[in-house]
Backbone as a ProteinNet text record, in pm:
[ID]
protein_1_A
[PRIMARY]
GLGGLAYSPLMRGMLFGTWIADKTFPPGDTRAEHKDYRGARFARHLQAIDEMKAIAAGEDLSLPQLAIGALMCTPGLTACIVGARNAAQGVALADLGAPIRAKPLAALDAVCARLATDLAGMT
[TERTIARY]
-795.3	-634.7	-682.8	-556.9	-576.9	-470.3	-487.5	-436.2	-331.8	-282.7	-170.9	-213.6	-143.4	-166.2	-24.9	26.6	121.2	115.3	202.8	181.9	349.2	336	417.9	470.7	374.8	503.1	600	521.1	647.8	800.9	797	910.7	928.2	829.4	753.1	778.3	794.3	787.9	961.3	983.1	1158.6	1041.3	994	955.8	909.2	876.8	801.6	909.3	1019.2	1125.7	1198.9	1179.6	1216.2	1310.5	1346.2	1499.3	1578.4	1664.2	1792.6	1941.7	2045.4	2146.9	2112.4	2119.6	2154.4	2003.6	1897.4	1746.3	1764.8	1735.9	1737.7	1544	1538.6	1354.7	1371.7	1219.8	1188.6	1188.8	1289.4	1260.3	1180.5	1133.8	1098.8	1044	1108.8	1107.4	1173.6	1093.5	1165.3	1215	1233.1	1314.7	1441.4	1465.1	1639.3	1687.4	1693.2	1707.1	1739.2	1688.6	1680.8	1769.2	1834.6	1949.8	1937.3	1801.6	1787.2	1775.2	1752	1723.2	1863.1	1963.4	2065	2261.9	2287.2	2474.9	2433.6	2579.2	2603.4	2435.3	2344.1	2291.4	2135.4	2186.4	2052.9	2089.1	2278.3	2294.5	2233.9	2220.7	2279.4	2125.6	2014.7	1851.5	1867.6	1901.5	1832.6	1961.1	2047.7	2078.4	1962.9	1915.1	1827.6	1690.4	1668.8	1605.5	1593.3	1703.6	1730.2	1716.5	1775.3	1700	1588.6	1506.2	1357.3	1281.6	1326.3	1266.5	1268.7	1433.2	1388.7	1321	1348.4	1199.1	1039.4	1037.3	830.7	861.3	1007	979.4	949.8	1023.5	1011.4	886.1	793.4	660.3	538.1	607.2	542	462.1	437	495.7	500	432.5	510.6	609.3	679.8	791.2	662.3	593	468.7	373.7	392.8	228.6	306.6	447.7	524.5	586	568.1	612.9	501.6	352	249.3	200.6	244.2	119.7	234.9	377.7	462.1	376.8	383.1	342.4	189.8	86.8	-10.6	-12.4	42.2	96.6	194.3	245.1	270.2	133	131.4	64.2	4.1	-93.8	-195.5	-145.1	-137.8	-181.9	-281.7	-320.3	-436.5	-448.8	-403.5	-392.4	-263.8	-273.4	-138.3	-213.3	-140.6	-186.7	-94.8	-107.8	-21.4	-134.9	-10.3	-61.9	12.3	-53.2	42.4	22.1	217.1	144.4	150.6	154.5	87.3	-0.4	-37.1	-150.9	-130.4	-13.8	85.1	95.1	166.1	169	10.7	-126.3	-205.5	-283.6	-232.2	-322.4	-201.3	-86.8	57.4	-0.3	-81.5	-162.4	-294.6	-353	-524.4	-488.1	-406.2	-393.6	-296.9	-321.9	-222	-266.3	-177.3	-258.6	-303.5	-218.9	-262.8	-98.2	-143.1	-106.7	17.9	138.5	278	313.9	364.2	475.7	473.6	549.2	639.5	785.2	797.1	972.8	1010.1	934.1	955.7	952.3	860	854.3	1020	1030.9	1127.1	1268.7	1269	1409.4	1388.9	1290.7	1246.6	1262.6	1284.1	1274.3	1445.4	1507	1682.7	1710.5	1664.6	1772.2	1730.2	1581.6	1555.1	1624.1	1722.5	1828.8	1911.8	1941.3	2084.5	2050.4	2047.8	2019.2	1999.7	1895.3	1901	2067.4	2117.7	2225.8	2354.4	2344.2	2434.5	2410.9	2291.4	2245.5	2277.4	2266.5	2341.9	2453.9	2591.7	2690.8	2686.2	2615.1	2619.2	2551.2	2680	2559.9	2499.9
-1518.5	-1581.2	-1428.4	-1408.6	-1284.9	-1356.6	-1290.8	-1395.8	-1361.3	-1442.9	-1327.2	-1305.4	-1205.3	-1155.3	-1138.2	-1273.8	-1201.6	-1123.4	-988.4	-906.1	-900.3	-937.1	-950.9	-1127.3	-1211	-1333.9	-1402.8	-1300.1	-1391.8	-1246	-1192.6	-1134.8	-1042.7	-957.2	-828.3	-910.6	-1058.1	-1078.2	-1221.9	-1190.4	-1308.6	-1440.9	-1461.6	-1578.6	-1622.1	-1610.8	-1630.5	-1707.9	-1692	-1795.3	-1770.8	-1634.3	-1689.5	-1497	-1471.6	-1297.8	-1463.4	-1335.5	-1386.3	-1255.3	-1299	-1218	-1072.2	-1056.1	-901.2	-850.3	-941.1	-840.9	-681.8	-577.5	-447.8	-413.6	-336.4	-287.1	-144.5	-139.7	-19.5	110.2	237.4	326.8	332.6	403.3	439.7	335.1	168.6	96.9	93.1	104.5	52.8	-63.4	-131.3	-257.8	-213	-196.2	-162.6	-92.3	-50.2	101.3	-54.5	-152.8	-241.5	-330.1	-334.7	-420.3	-567.1	-622.6	-753	-783.8	-692	-634.1	-641.1	-671.2	-579.4	-636.1	-641.1	-699.9	-867.1	-827.5	-974	-1066	-1030	-1028.3	-1077.7	-1007.6	-1044.1	-1183.7	-1224.3	-1305.3	-1457	-1410.2	-1506	-1562.6	-1410.7	-1485.1	-1593.9	-1563.3	-1619.7	-1802.7	-1802.3	-1898.3	-2022.5	-1938.8	-1981.1	-2039.5	-1937.4	-2046.3	-2100.7	-2134	-2291.8	-2325.6	-2360.5	-2434.9	-2467.2	-2352.8	-2438.2	-2466.3	-2411.7	-2476.5	-2603.3	-2686.3	-2804.6	-2905.6	-2836.3	-2835.1	-2893	-2714.5	-2715.9	-2864.8	-2893.6	-2952.3	-3151.2	-3108.3	-3296.6	-3298	-3165.7	-3207.3	-3172.2	-3178.3	-3101.7	-2982.7	-2926.6	-2769.5	-2633.6	-2523	-2439.9	-2368.5	-2288.9	-2216.5	-2126.5	-2057.4	-1980.3	-2067.5	-2183.6	-2289.9	-2379	-2311.3	-2402.8	-2318.2	-2145.4	-2061.4	-2025.5	-2004.7	-2000.1	-2069.8	-2223.7	-2344.4	-2370.6	-2291.2	-2373.3	-2218.7	-2102.9	-1972.6	-1999.2	-2074.1	-2164.9	-2315.7	-2352.2	-2419.1	-2373.1	-2204.8	-2146.3	-2163.9	-2223.3	-2173.1	-1990.4	-1967.4	-1844.4	-1769.9	-1828.4	-1722.3	-1754.1	-1652.8	-1703.8	-1632.4	-1533.1	-1533.2	-1484	-1457	-1418.6	-1287.8	-1222.2	-1071.3	-1121.6	-1185.3	-1218.4	-1080.6	-1038.4	-977.6	-1059.5	-994.4	-1028.8	-848.2	-886.1	-791.4	-814.1	-939.3	-982.3	-1135.6	-1139.8	-1237.3	-1319.2	-1410.7	-1533.5	-1495.8	-1401	-1429.2	-1459.7	-1402	-1473.7	-1586.9	-1581.6	-1748.5	-1837.8	-1777.4	-1859	-1884.7	-1773.9	-1696.7	-1839.2	-1871.3	-1944	-2094.7	-2145.7	-2235.8	-2286.1	-2157.7	-2160.2	-2218.3	-2188.8	-2301.1	-2377	-2446.2	-2568.3	-2603.6	-2691.4	-2797.1	-2807.3	-2836.4	-2877.5	-3021.8	-3052.8	-3211.5	-3158.3	-3286.1	-3258.8	-3248.4	-3370.2	-3389.9	-3223.4	-3213	-3055.9	-2917.7	-2883	-2816	-2803.2	-2955.2	-2889.5	-2886.9	-2945.1	-2908.4	-2756.1	-2720.8	-2554.4	-2508	-2507.4	-2421.2	-2428.8	-2539.8	-2602.6	-2463	-2443.7	-2409.2	-2239	-2155.9	-2052.7	-1989.7	-2131.9	-2123.9	-2044.5	-2144.9	-2095.3	-2020.2	-1921.7	-1803.2	-1651.7	-1718.6	-1648.7	-1630.3	-1728.1	-1697	-1653.3	-1708.8	-1565.8	-1415.7	-1402.2	-1290.9	-1259	-1251.9	-1233	-1116.9	-1198.9	-1144.8	-1059.8	-1031.6	-912.2	-779.8	-709.1	-579.1	-539.4
1657.9	1583	1444	1417.6	1333.9	1185.5	1100.4	959.4	933.8	894.4	780.2	689.9	579.1	357.8	345.6	240.4	173	54.4	68.8	-0.5	-87.6	-252.5	-350	-308.6	-284.6	-312.5	-397.3	-477.3	-593.6	-662.9	-569	-570.2	-622.2	-674.4	-791.2	-911.1	-942.2	-1126.8	-1107.3	-944.5	-997.2	-950.9	-883.1	-910.4	-1018.1	-1102.6	-1195.6	-1366.9	-1239.3	-1301.1	-1430.2	-1559.7	-1655.2	-1695.5	-1571.9	-1583.6	-1631	-1652.2	-1643.9	-1590.8	-1661.8	-1513.3	-1598.6	-1667.6	-1704.2	-1752.7	-1697.4	-1682.6	-1686.5	-1762.3	-1766	-1723.6	-1655.4	-1624	-1644	-1733.5	-1741.8	-1677.8	-1719.8	-1668	-1593.4	-1478.3	-1326.3	-1319.9	-1285	-1212.1	-1097.1	-990.3	-884.5	-812.5	-909.8	-878.2	-985.2	-1001.4	-1054.8	-971.3	-851.2	-697.9	-652.7	-589.7	-513	-506.2	-425.2	-380.8	-447.4	-470.5	-484.9	-613.1	-724.6	-854.4	-921.8	-835.6	-892.8	-865.7	-965	-900.2	-897.1	-736.6	-698.5	-636.2	-578.2	-499	-590.4	-720.3	-805.7	-867.2	-870.1	-938	-875.7	-700.5	-617	-603.9	-614	-645.7	-724.7	-873.4	-976.5	-953.6	-925	-820.9	-780.1	-652.3	-587.4	-710.7	-721.2	-854.5	-988.7	-1001	-1054.7	-978.6	-822.6	-788.4	-706.9	-718.2	-715	-826	-947	-1088.8	-1083.7	-1078.3	-1032.9	-937.4	-788.2	-790.6	-795.3	-840.3	-940.6	-991.1	-1162.2	-1205.7	-1154.1	-1084	-1010	-924	-928.1	-890.9	-938.4	-1066.4	-1167.1	-1195.5	-1127.4	-1096.3	-1134.4	-1171.3	-1263.4	-1108.4	-1148	-1010	-930.4	-998.4	-902.5	-812.5	-898.1	-836.1	-707.9	-745.2	-597.1	-485.9	-537.2	-455.8	-382.1	-417.9	-372.1	-308.2	-380.2	-230.7	-112.1	-154.1	-16.5	95.3	25.8	173.9	166.4	126.1	135.5	261	277.7	366.8	499.5	472.9	597	756.3	801.4	912.8	972.5	959.2	1014.8	833.2	789.2	612.3	540.4	566.1	528.3	349	321.6	167.9	97.9	25.7	-91.5	-235.6	-209	-273.1	-419.4	-576.5	-688.5	-790.5	-856.7	-967.4	-1090.4	-1220.9	-1365.6	-1455.5	-1535.7	-1594.4	-1720.1	-1740.7	-1879.9	-1861	-2037	-1996.7	-2030.7	-2033.9	-1996.1	-1816.5	-1774	-1620.4	-1561.2	-1660	-1592.4	-1597	-1730.8	-1690.1	-1677.2	-1605.6	-1527.8	-1397.1	-1331.8	-1218.7	-1194.4	-1312.2	-1333.8	-1166.3	-1169.4	-1065.8	-987.7	-900.9	-782.8	-658.5	-552	-393.2	-373	-456	-405.7	-305	-180.3	-147.1	-107.5	-100.5	-210.4	-51.4	-100.4	-33.7	62.5	202.1	276.5	193.5	127.8	93.7	-7.8	-73.3	-214.6	-134.1	-32.2	79.9	120.9	183.8	292.7	197	69.8	-25.2	-62.9	-38.9	-109.7	1.2	124	256.8	245.7	234.3	203.8	144.3	22.5	-105.5	-0.4	25.5	102.5	183.5	297.5	395.3	334.5	250.3	190.1	168.9	59.1	31.2	158.7	245.4	386.6	343	449.7	500.3	377.8	265.7	163.2	185.8	156.6	143.6	259.5	390.6	494.1	421.3	370.7	351.1	232.9	252	21.8	157	57.2	105	-14.8
[MASK]
+++++++++++++++++++++++++++++++++++++++++++++++++++++++++++++++++++++++++++++++++++++++++++++++++++++++++++++++++++++++++++

């Protein structure tokens, strides 16, 4: 049995849930060039993140706790590589990996499925 490893499970910062539609990246940051971090695709991601925040709040979790906890419920996934750009993010990452109950996990899956469908129709 091989195990899986999730790299950048917080979508390079997006799943901290603090970004707004007019987010700009510093010079040299490759996210500025990636299609998921600009334009309509970025706006659609932020809509999904608002839905995810509501799910997390209903479970008394932060968005990163929900995201990593949900990933760790994936059969075969053994670890997630997470990182922080500042002390506040580091503190937020200190309590990750708790398993997520079935109902919020199903709600999160539904949000992700709608997002994937919508993104498939975008360039």
